[in-house]
Coordinates of C-alpha atoms in Angstrom, one line a residue:
X1 CA -21.9 -22.6 17.7
X2 CA -18.9 -20.4 18.4
X3 CA -15.9 -20.7 16.2
X4 CA -12.7 -21.9 18.0
X5 CA -9.1 -22.2 17.2
X6 CA -6.1 -23.9 19.0
X7 CA -3.2 -22.6 21.0
X8 CA -0.4 -24.2 22.9
X9 CA 2.2 -22.7 25.2
X10 CA 5.3 -24.2 26.7
X11 CA 8.8 -23.7 27.9
X12 CA 12.3 -25.2 27.5
X13 CA 15.7 -24.5 29.2
X14 CA 16.3 -21.3 27.2
X15 CA 13.0 -20.1 25.9
X16 CA 9.2 -20.1 26.2
X17 CA 6.8 -20.4 23.3
X18 CA 3.3 -19.9 22.0
X19 CA 2.0 -21.5 18.9
X20 CA -1.5 -21.2 17.5
X21 CA -3.8 -22.0 14.6
X22 CA -6.2 -19.0 14.4
X23 CA -7.9 -19.9 11.2
X24 CA -11.4 -19.9 12.7
X25 CA -10.8 -16.7 14.5
X26 CA -9.7 -14.9 11.4
X27 CA -12.6 -16.4 9.4
X28 CA -15.1 -15.1 12.0
X29 CA -13.4 -11.6 12.0
X30 CA -13.6 -11.4 8.2
X31 CA -17.2 -12.3 8.3
X32 CA -18.1 -9.8 11.0
X33 CA -16.2 -6.9 9.6
X34 CA -16.6 -7.7 5.9
X35 CA -12.9 -7.0 5.2
X36 CA -11.1 -6.8 1.9
X37 CA -8.1 -9.1 1.3
X38 CA -5.5 -6.5 2.6
X39 CA -7.5 -5.8 5.8
X40 CA -8.2 -9.5 6.4
X41 CA -4.5 -10.3 6.3
X42 CA -3.3 -7.4 8.5
X43 CA -6.2 -7.6 11.0
X44 CA -5.8 -11.4 11.1
X45 CA -2.2 -11.1 12.1
X46 CA -3.0 -8.6 14.8
X47 CA -5.7 -10.8 16.2
X48 CA -3.3 -13.8 16.2
X49 CA -0.6 -12.1 18.2
X50 CA -3.1 -10.7 20.6
X51 CA -4.5 -14.1 21.3
X52 CA -1.0 -15.4 22.2
X53 CA -0.3 -12.4 24.4
X54 CA -3.6 -12.8 26.1
X55 CA -2.7 -16.3 27.1
X56 CA 0.3 -14.9 28.9
X57 CA -1.8 -12.7 31.3
X58 CA -1.9 -13.7 35.0
X59 CA -5.5 -13.0 36.0
X60 CA -8.7 -14.2 34.4
X61 CA -10.0 -10.6 34.4
X62 CA -6.8 -9.0 33.0
X63 CA -7.0 -7.6 29.4
X64 CA -4.4 -6.8 26.8
X65 CA -5.0 -4.4 24.0
X66 CA -2.9 -3.9 20.9
X67 CA -3.6 -0.6 19.0
X68 CA -2.0 0.3 15.7
X69 CA -2.0 4.0 14.7
X70 CA -0.4 4.3 11.3
X71 CA -0.9 7.0 8.6
X72 CA -1.6 4.4 5.9
X73 CA -5.0 3.5 4.6
X74 CA -5.1 0.4 6.8
X75 CA -3.2 2.0 9.7
X76 CA -5.9 2.0 12.4
X77 CA -6.6 -1.3 14.0
X78 CA -7.3 -2.5 17.6
X79 CA -7.5 -6.0 19.1
X80 CA -8.0 -7.1 22.7
X81 CA -7.6 -10.5 24.3
X82 CA -7.7 -12.2 27.7
X83 CA -6.4 -15.3 29.5
X84 CA -9.5 -17.2 28.7
X85 CA -8.5 -17.3 25.0
X86 CA -11.1 -14.8 23.9
X87 CA -10.1 -12.2 21.4
X88 CA -11.9 -9.4 19.5
X89 CA -11.1 -6.3 17.6
X90 CA -12.1 -3.7 15.0
X91 CA -10.6 -1.6 12.1
X92 CA -10.9 2.0 11.3
X93 CA -12.6 3.1 8.1
X94 CA -10.4 2.7 5.0
X95 CA -10.0 6.1 3.3
X96 CA -10.2 6.1 -0.5
X97 CA -7.9 9.1 -0.6
X98 CA -5.1 7.3 1.3
X99 CA -5.4 4.3 -1.0
X100 CA -5.0 6.6 -4.0
X101 CA -2.0 8.0 -2.3
X102 CA -0.3 4.6 -2.7
X103 CA 0.0 5.2 -6.5
X104 CA 2.4 7.7 -8.1
X105 CA 1.8 10.0 -11.1
X106 CA 2.9 7.1 -13.4
X107 CA 0.2 4.8 -12.1
X108 CA 2.8 2.7 -10.2
X109 CA 2.5 1.5 -6.7
X110 CA 4.7 3.4 -4.2
X111 CA 6.8 1.0 -2.0
X112 CA 9.3 1.5 0.8
X113 CA 12.9 0.5 0.9
X114 CA 11.9 -3.2 1.4
X115 CA 9.7 -3.1 -1.7
X116 CA 6.5 -3.1 0.5
X117 CA 3.5 -0.9 0.0
X118 CA 2.7 1.3 2.9
X119 CA -0.7 -0.1 3.9
X120 CA -0.1 0.5 7.6
X121 CA 2.4 3.4 7.1
X122 CA 4.4 5.2 9.7
X123 CA 3.1 5.5 13.3
X124 CA 3.0 3.7 16.6
X125 CA 2.0 0.5 18.3
X126 CA 0.4 0.7 21.8
X127 CA 0.4 -2.3 24.0
X128 CA -2.0 -1.8 26.9
X129 CA -2.2 -4.2 29.8
X130 CA -5.2 -3.7 32.1
X131 CA -4.6 -5.7 35.3
X132 CA -7.2 -4.1 37.5
X133 CA -4.9 -1.4 38.9
X134 CA -5.8 2.3 39.0
X135 CA -3.9 2.8 35.7
X136 CA -3.1 0.2 33.0
X137 CA 0.5 -0.4 31.9
X138 CA 1.0 1.2 28.5
X139 CA 4.0 0.3 26.2
X140 CA 4.7 2.3 23.0
X141 CA 6.9 1.6 20.1
X142 CA 7.3 2.8 16.5
X143 CA 5.9 0.6 13.7
X144 CA 8.8 -1.4 12.3
X145 CA 7.7 -1.7 8.7
X146 CA 4.6 -3.3 7.2
X147 CA 5.1 -6.7 8.8
X148 CA 3.2 -6.8 12.2
X149 CA 5.5 -9.7 13.3
X150 CA 8.5 -7.4 12.9
X151 CA 6.8 -4.6 14.9
X152 CA 6.0 -7.1 17.7
X153 CA 9.5 -8.4 17.8
X154 CA 10.8 -4.8 18.0
X155 CA 8.3 -4.1 20.8
X156 CA 9.4 -7.1 22.9
X157 CA 13.1 -6.1 22.5
X158 CA 12.8 -2.4 23.1
X159 CA 9.9 -2.2 25.6
X160 CA 10.3 -5.5 27.5
X161 CA 14.0 -6.3 26.8
X162 CA 13.1 -9.7 25.6
X163 CA 14.7 -11.1 22.4
X164 CA 11.9 -12.8 20.5
X165 CA 11.1 -14.6 17.2
X166 CA 7.6 -13.7 16.0
X167 CA 5.9 -15.3 13.0
X168 CA 2.4 -14.4 11.9
X169 CA 0.5 -15.4 8.7
X170 CA -2.8 -15.4 7.0
X171 CA -3.4 -17.3 3.8
X172 CA -6.4 -16.3 1.6
X173 CA -8.0 -18.1 -1.3
X174 CA -6.9 -16.9 -4.8
X175 CA -9.9 -14.6 -5.1
X176 CA -9.2 -13.2 -1.6
X177 CA -12.7 -13.9 -0.4
X178 CA -12.0 -16.8 1.9
X179 CA -9.5 -17.4 4.8
X180 CA -7.8 -20.7 4.2
X181 CA -5.3 -20.7 7.1
X182 CA -4.1 -18.3 9.8
X183 CA -1.7 -18.8 12.7
X184 CA 1.5 -17.8 14.3
X185 CA 4.1 -18.3 17.0
X186 CA 6.2 -16.4 19.5
X187 CA 9.4 -17.8 20.9
X188 CA 11.1 -15.7 23.6
X189 CA 14.5 -16.1 25.2
X190 CA 14.4 -16.5 29.0
X191 CA 16.3 -14.1 31.2
X192 CA 20.0 -14.8 31.8
X193 CA 20.5 -17.5 29.1
X194 CA 22.8 -17.6 26.2
X195 CA 21.5 -16.0 23.0
X196 CA 22.9 -18.9 20.9
X197 CA 19.5 -20.7 21.2
X198 CA 17.8 -17.8 19.3
X199 CA 20.6 -17.8 16.7
X200 CA 20.1 -21.6 16.1
X201 CA 16.4 -21.0 15.9
X202 CA 16.7 -18.2 13.4
X203 CA 18.9 -20.5 11.2
X204 CA 16.3 -23.2 11.5
X205 CA 13.5 -20.8 10.4
X206 CA 15.3 -20.1 7.2
X207 CA 15.0 -23.8 6.4
X208 CA 11.4 -24.4 7.0
X209 CA 8.1 -23.2 5.4
X210 CA 5.9 -20.4 6.6
X211 CA 3.4 -20.9 9.3
X212 CA 0.5 -20.9 6.9
X213 CA 2.2 -23.4 4.6
X214 CA 2.8 -25.7 7.6
X215 CA -0.8 -25.4 8.7
X216 CA -2.0 -26.0 5.1
X217 CA 0.2 -29.1 5.0
X218 CA -1.6 -30.6 8.0
X219 CA 0.8 -29.6 10.8
X220 CA -0.8 -29.1 14.2
X221 CA 0.5 -26.5 16.6
X222 CA 2.1 -29.4 18.5
X223 CA 3.9 -30.7 15.4
X224 CA 5.1 -27.1 14.6
X225 CA 6.7 -26.8 18.0
X226 CA 8.4 -30.1 17.5
X227 CA 9.6 -29.0 14.1
X228 CA 11.0 -25.7 15.5
X229 CA 13.0 -27.5 18.1
X230 CA 14.2 -30.4 15.9
X231 CA 18.0 -30.4 15.3
X232 CA 17.9 -31.6 11.7
X233 CA 21.7 -31.9 11.2
X234 CA 22.0 -34.3 14.2
X235 CA 18.9 -36.3 13.3
X236 CA 20.2 -37.0 9.8
X237 CA 23.5 -38.3 11.1
X238 CA 22.1 -40.8 13.5
X239 CA 19.6 -43.6 12.9
X240 CA 18.1 -46.5 14.8
X241 CA 18.9 -50.1 13.7
X242 CA 15.6 -50.2 12.0
X243 CA 16.8 -47.4 9.7
X244 CA 14.4 -44.8 11.1
X245 CA 15.8 -41.4 11.9
X246 CA 16.3 -40.5 15.5
X247 CA 14.7 -37.2 16.5
X248 CA 16.9 -35.0 18.5
X249 CA 16.3 -31.4 19.6
X250 CA 18.2 -28.2 20.3
X251 CA 16.9 -28.7 23.9
X252 CA 14.1 -30.6 25.5
X253 CA 10.8 -28.7 25.8
X254 CA 7.6 -29.0 27.7
X255 CA 4.0 -28.1 26.7
X256 CA 2.3 -26.4 29.6
X257 CA -1.1 -25.8 28.2
X258 CA -3.3 -26.7 25.2
X259 CA -6.4 -24.7 24.9
X260 CA -9.1 -23.4 22.6
X261 CA -9.2 -19.7 21.6
X262 CA -12.0 -17.9 19.9
X263 CA -13.4 -14.6 18.6
X264 CA -15.8 -13.5 21.2
X265 CA -17.5 -10.2 22.0
X266 CA -18.9 -9.6 25.5
X267 CA -21.2 -6.7 24.6
X268 CA -24.7 -6.7 26.1
X269 CA -27.8 -4.6 25.8
X270 CA -27.4 -3.6 29.4
X271 CA -23.9 -2.2 28.8
X272 CA -25.1 0.0 26.0
X273 CA -28.1 1.1 28.0
X274 CA -25.9 2.2 30.9
X275 CA -23.7 4.1 28.4
X276 CA -26.7 5.9 26.9
X277 CA -28.0 6.9 30.3
X278 CA -24.8 8.9 30.9
X279 CA -26.1 11.3 28.1
X280 CA -28.7 12.6 30.5
X281 CA -32.5 12.7 30.3
X282 CA -32.7 15.9 28.2
X283 CA -30.3 14.7 25.5
X284 CA -32.0 11.3 25.4
X285 CA -35.4 12.8 25.0
X286 CA -34.1 15.1 22.3
X287 CA -32.7 12.2 20.3
X288 CA -35.9 10.2 20.7
X289 CA -37.9 13.2 19.4
X290 CA -35.6 13.6 16.4
X291 CA -35.0 10.0 15.5
X292 CA -37.8 8.1 17.2
X293 CA -35.3 5.6 18.6
X294 CA -31.7 5.3 19.8
X295 CA -29.6 2.7 17.9
X296 CA -26.2 1.5 19.1
X297 CA -23.8 -0.8 17.1
X298 CA -20.9 -2.7 18.6
X299 CA -17.6 -2.0 16.9
X300 CA -16.3 -5.5 17.8
X301 CA -19.1 -7.8 16.6
X302 CA -21.5 -5.5 14.6
X303 CA -24.5 -6.4 16.8
X304 CA -27.1 -3.6 16.9
X305 CA -29.2 -2.6 19.9
X306 CA -32.3 -0.5 19.5
X307 CA -33.8 1.5 22.3
X308 CA -37.2 3.3 22.3
X309 CA -39.0 5.8 24.5
X310 CA -40.4 2.9 26.6
X311 CA -36.8 1.9 27.6
X312 CA -36.3 5.3 29.3
X313 CA -39.6 6.0 30.9
X314 CA -38.2 5.6 34.4
X315 CA -35.1 7.7 34.1
X316 CA -35.0 11.0 36.1

């Protein structure tokens, strides 16, 4: 049975939003890639934002890929998603030398101006939209610190001219071995509207708990949207005759879609076979003579495909 998570998207007068619980996706990714706690957290956040951006694609066959290229030990990650709610990804190998580079001669961790360790480091974020055209659309921005949410908000503002609020989170067990909760939200200002909505929202975010704390407290994505839009100051001033608080919002909102999202790899034996064929008959026979077989492993799901001489007997 495939692991699934939940996502909702919707709109209001001034903004559109995506909110998701990606706990099962991040659990599956950690299991497949056997990530350490740092990698599980960073990679989980990248998968979460990719899942939300995938749901914003127009065509069922369109793909979005987010690729981080940083000079830190965890600076190479890739995630891809689609409109169907399927997401997958992989991480580059963590270099021991770069991890050692995080510690100074006094044995202390080196941090940036925000007090953060440079796990991702300096570099770029690529956002690649493949919509079936001759060339995909590629957006590029500098990594804005160690928080992937900050980098995404920076990307939306600089590359797409959209003011956005982005929150991403992964909560691990105390020993770092289990993913307890993961999720995130993106709220984006619609074109031509006053920016006061985002200002109100940012004030509100300072008053509420993090996304993983909300999920841990039993909040569903629907309830999180409601919380984000609630005008607490107004609600506390007015009450029904029964004494119950009246809920009022910054503005009315509408949920357009509620869907399941999942970690899913679409690799097949046939795809890898076609890739191997491109090596040419002589190279294939040389490898088979040296190794006795050709083995291919999928970066996204870890599945291995083994091919023997019998598989290539008909190639010319």
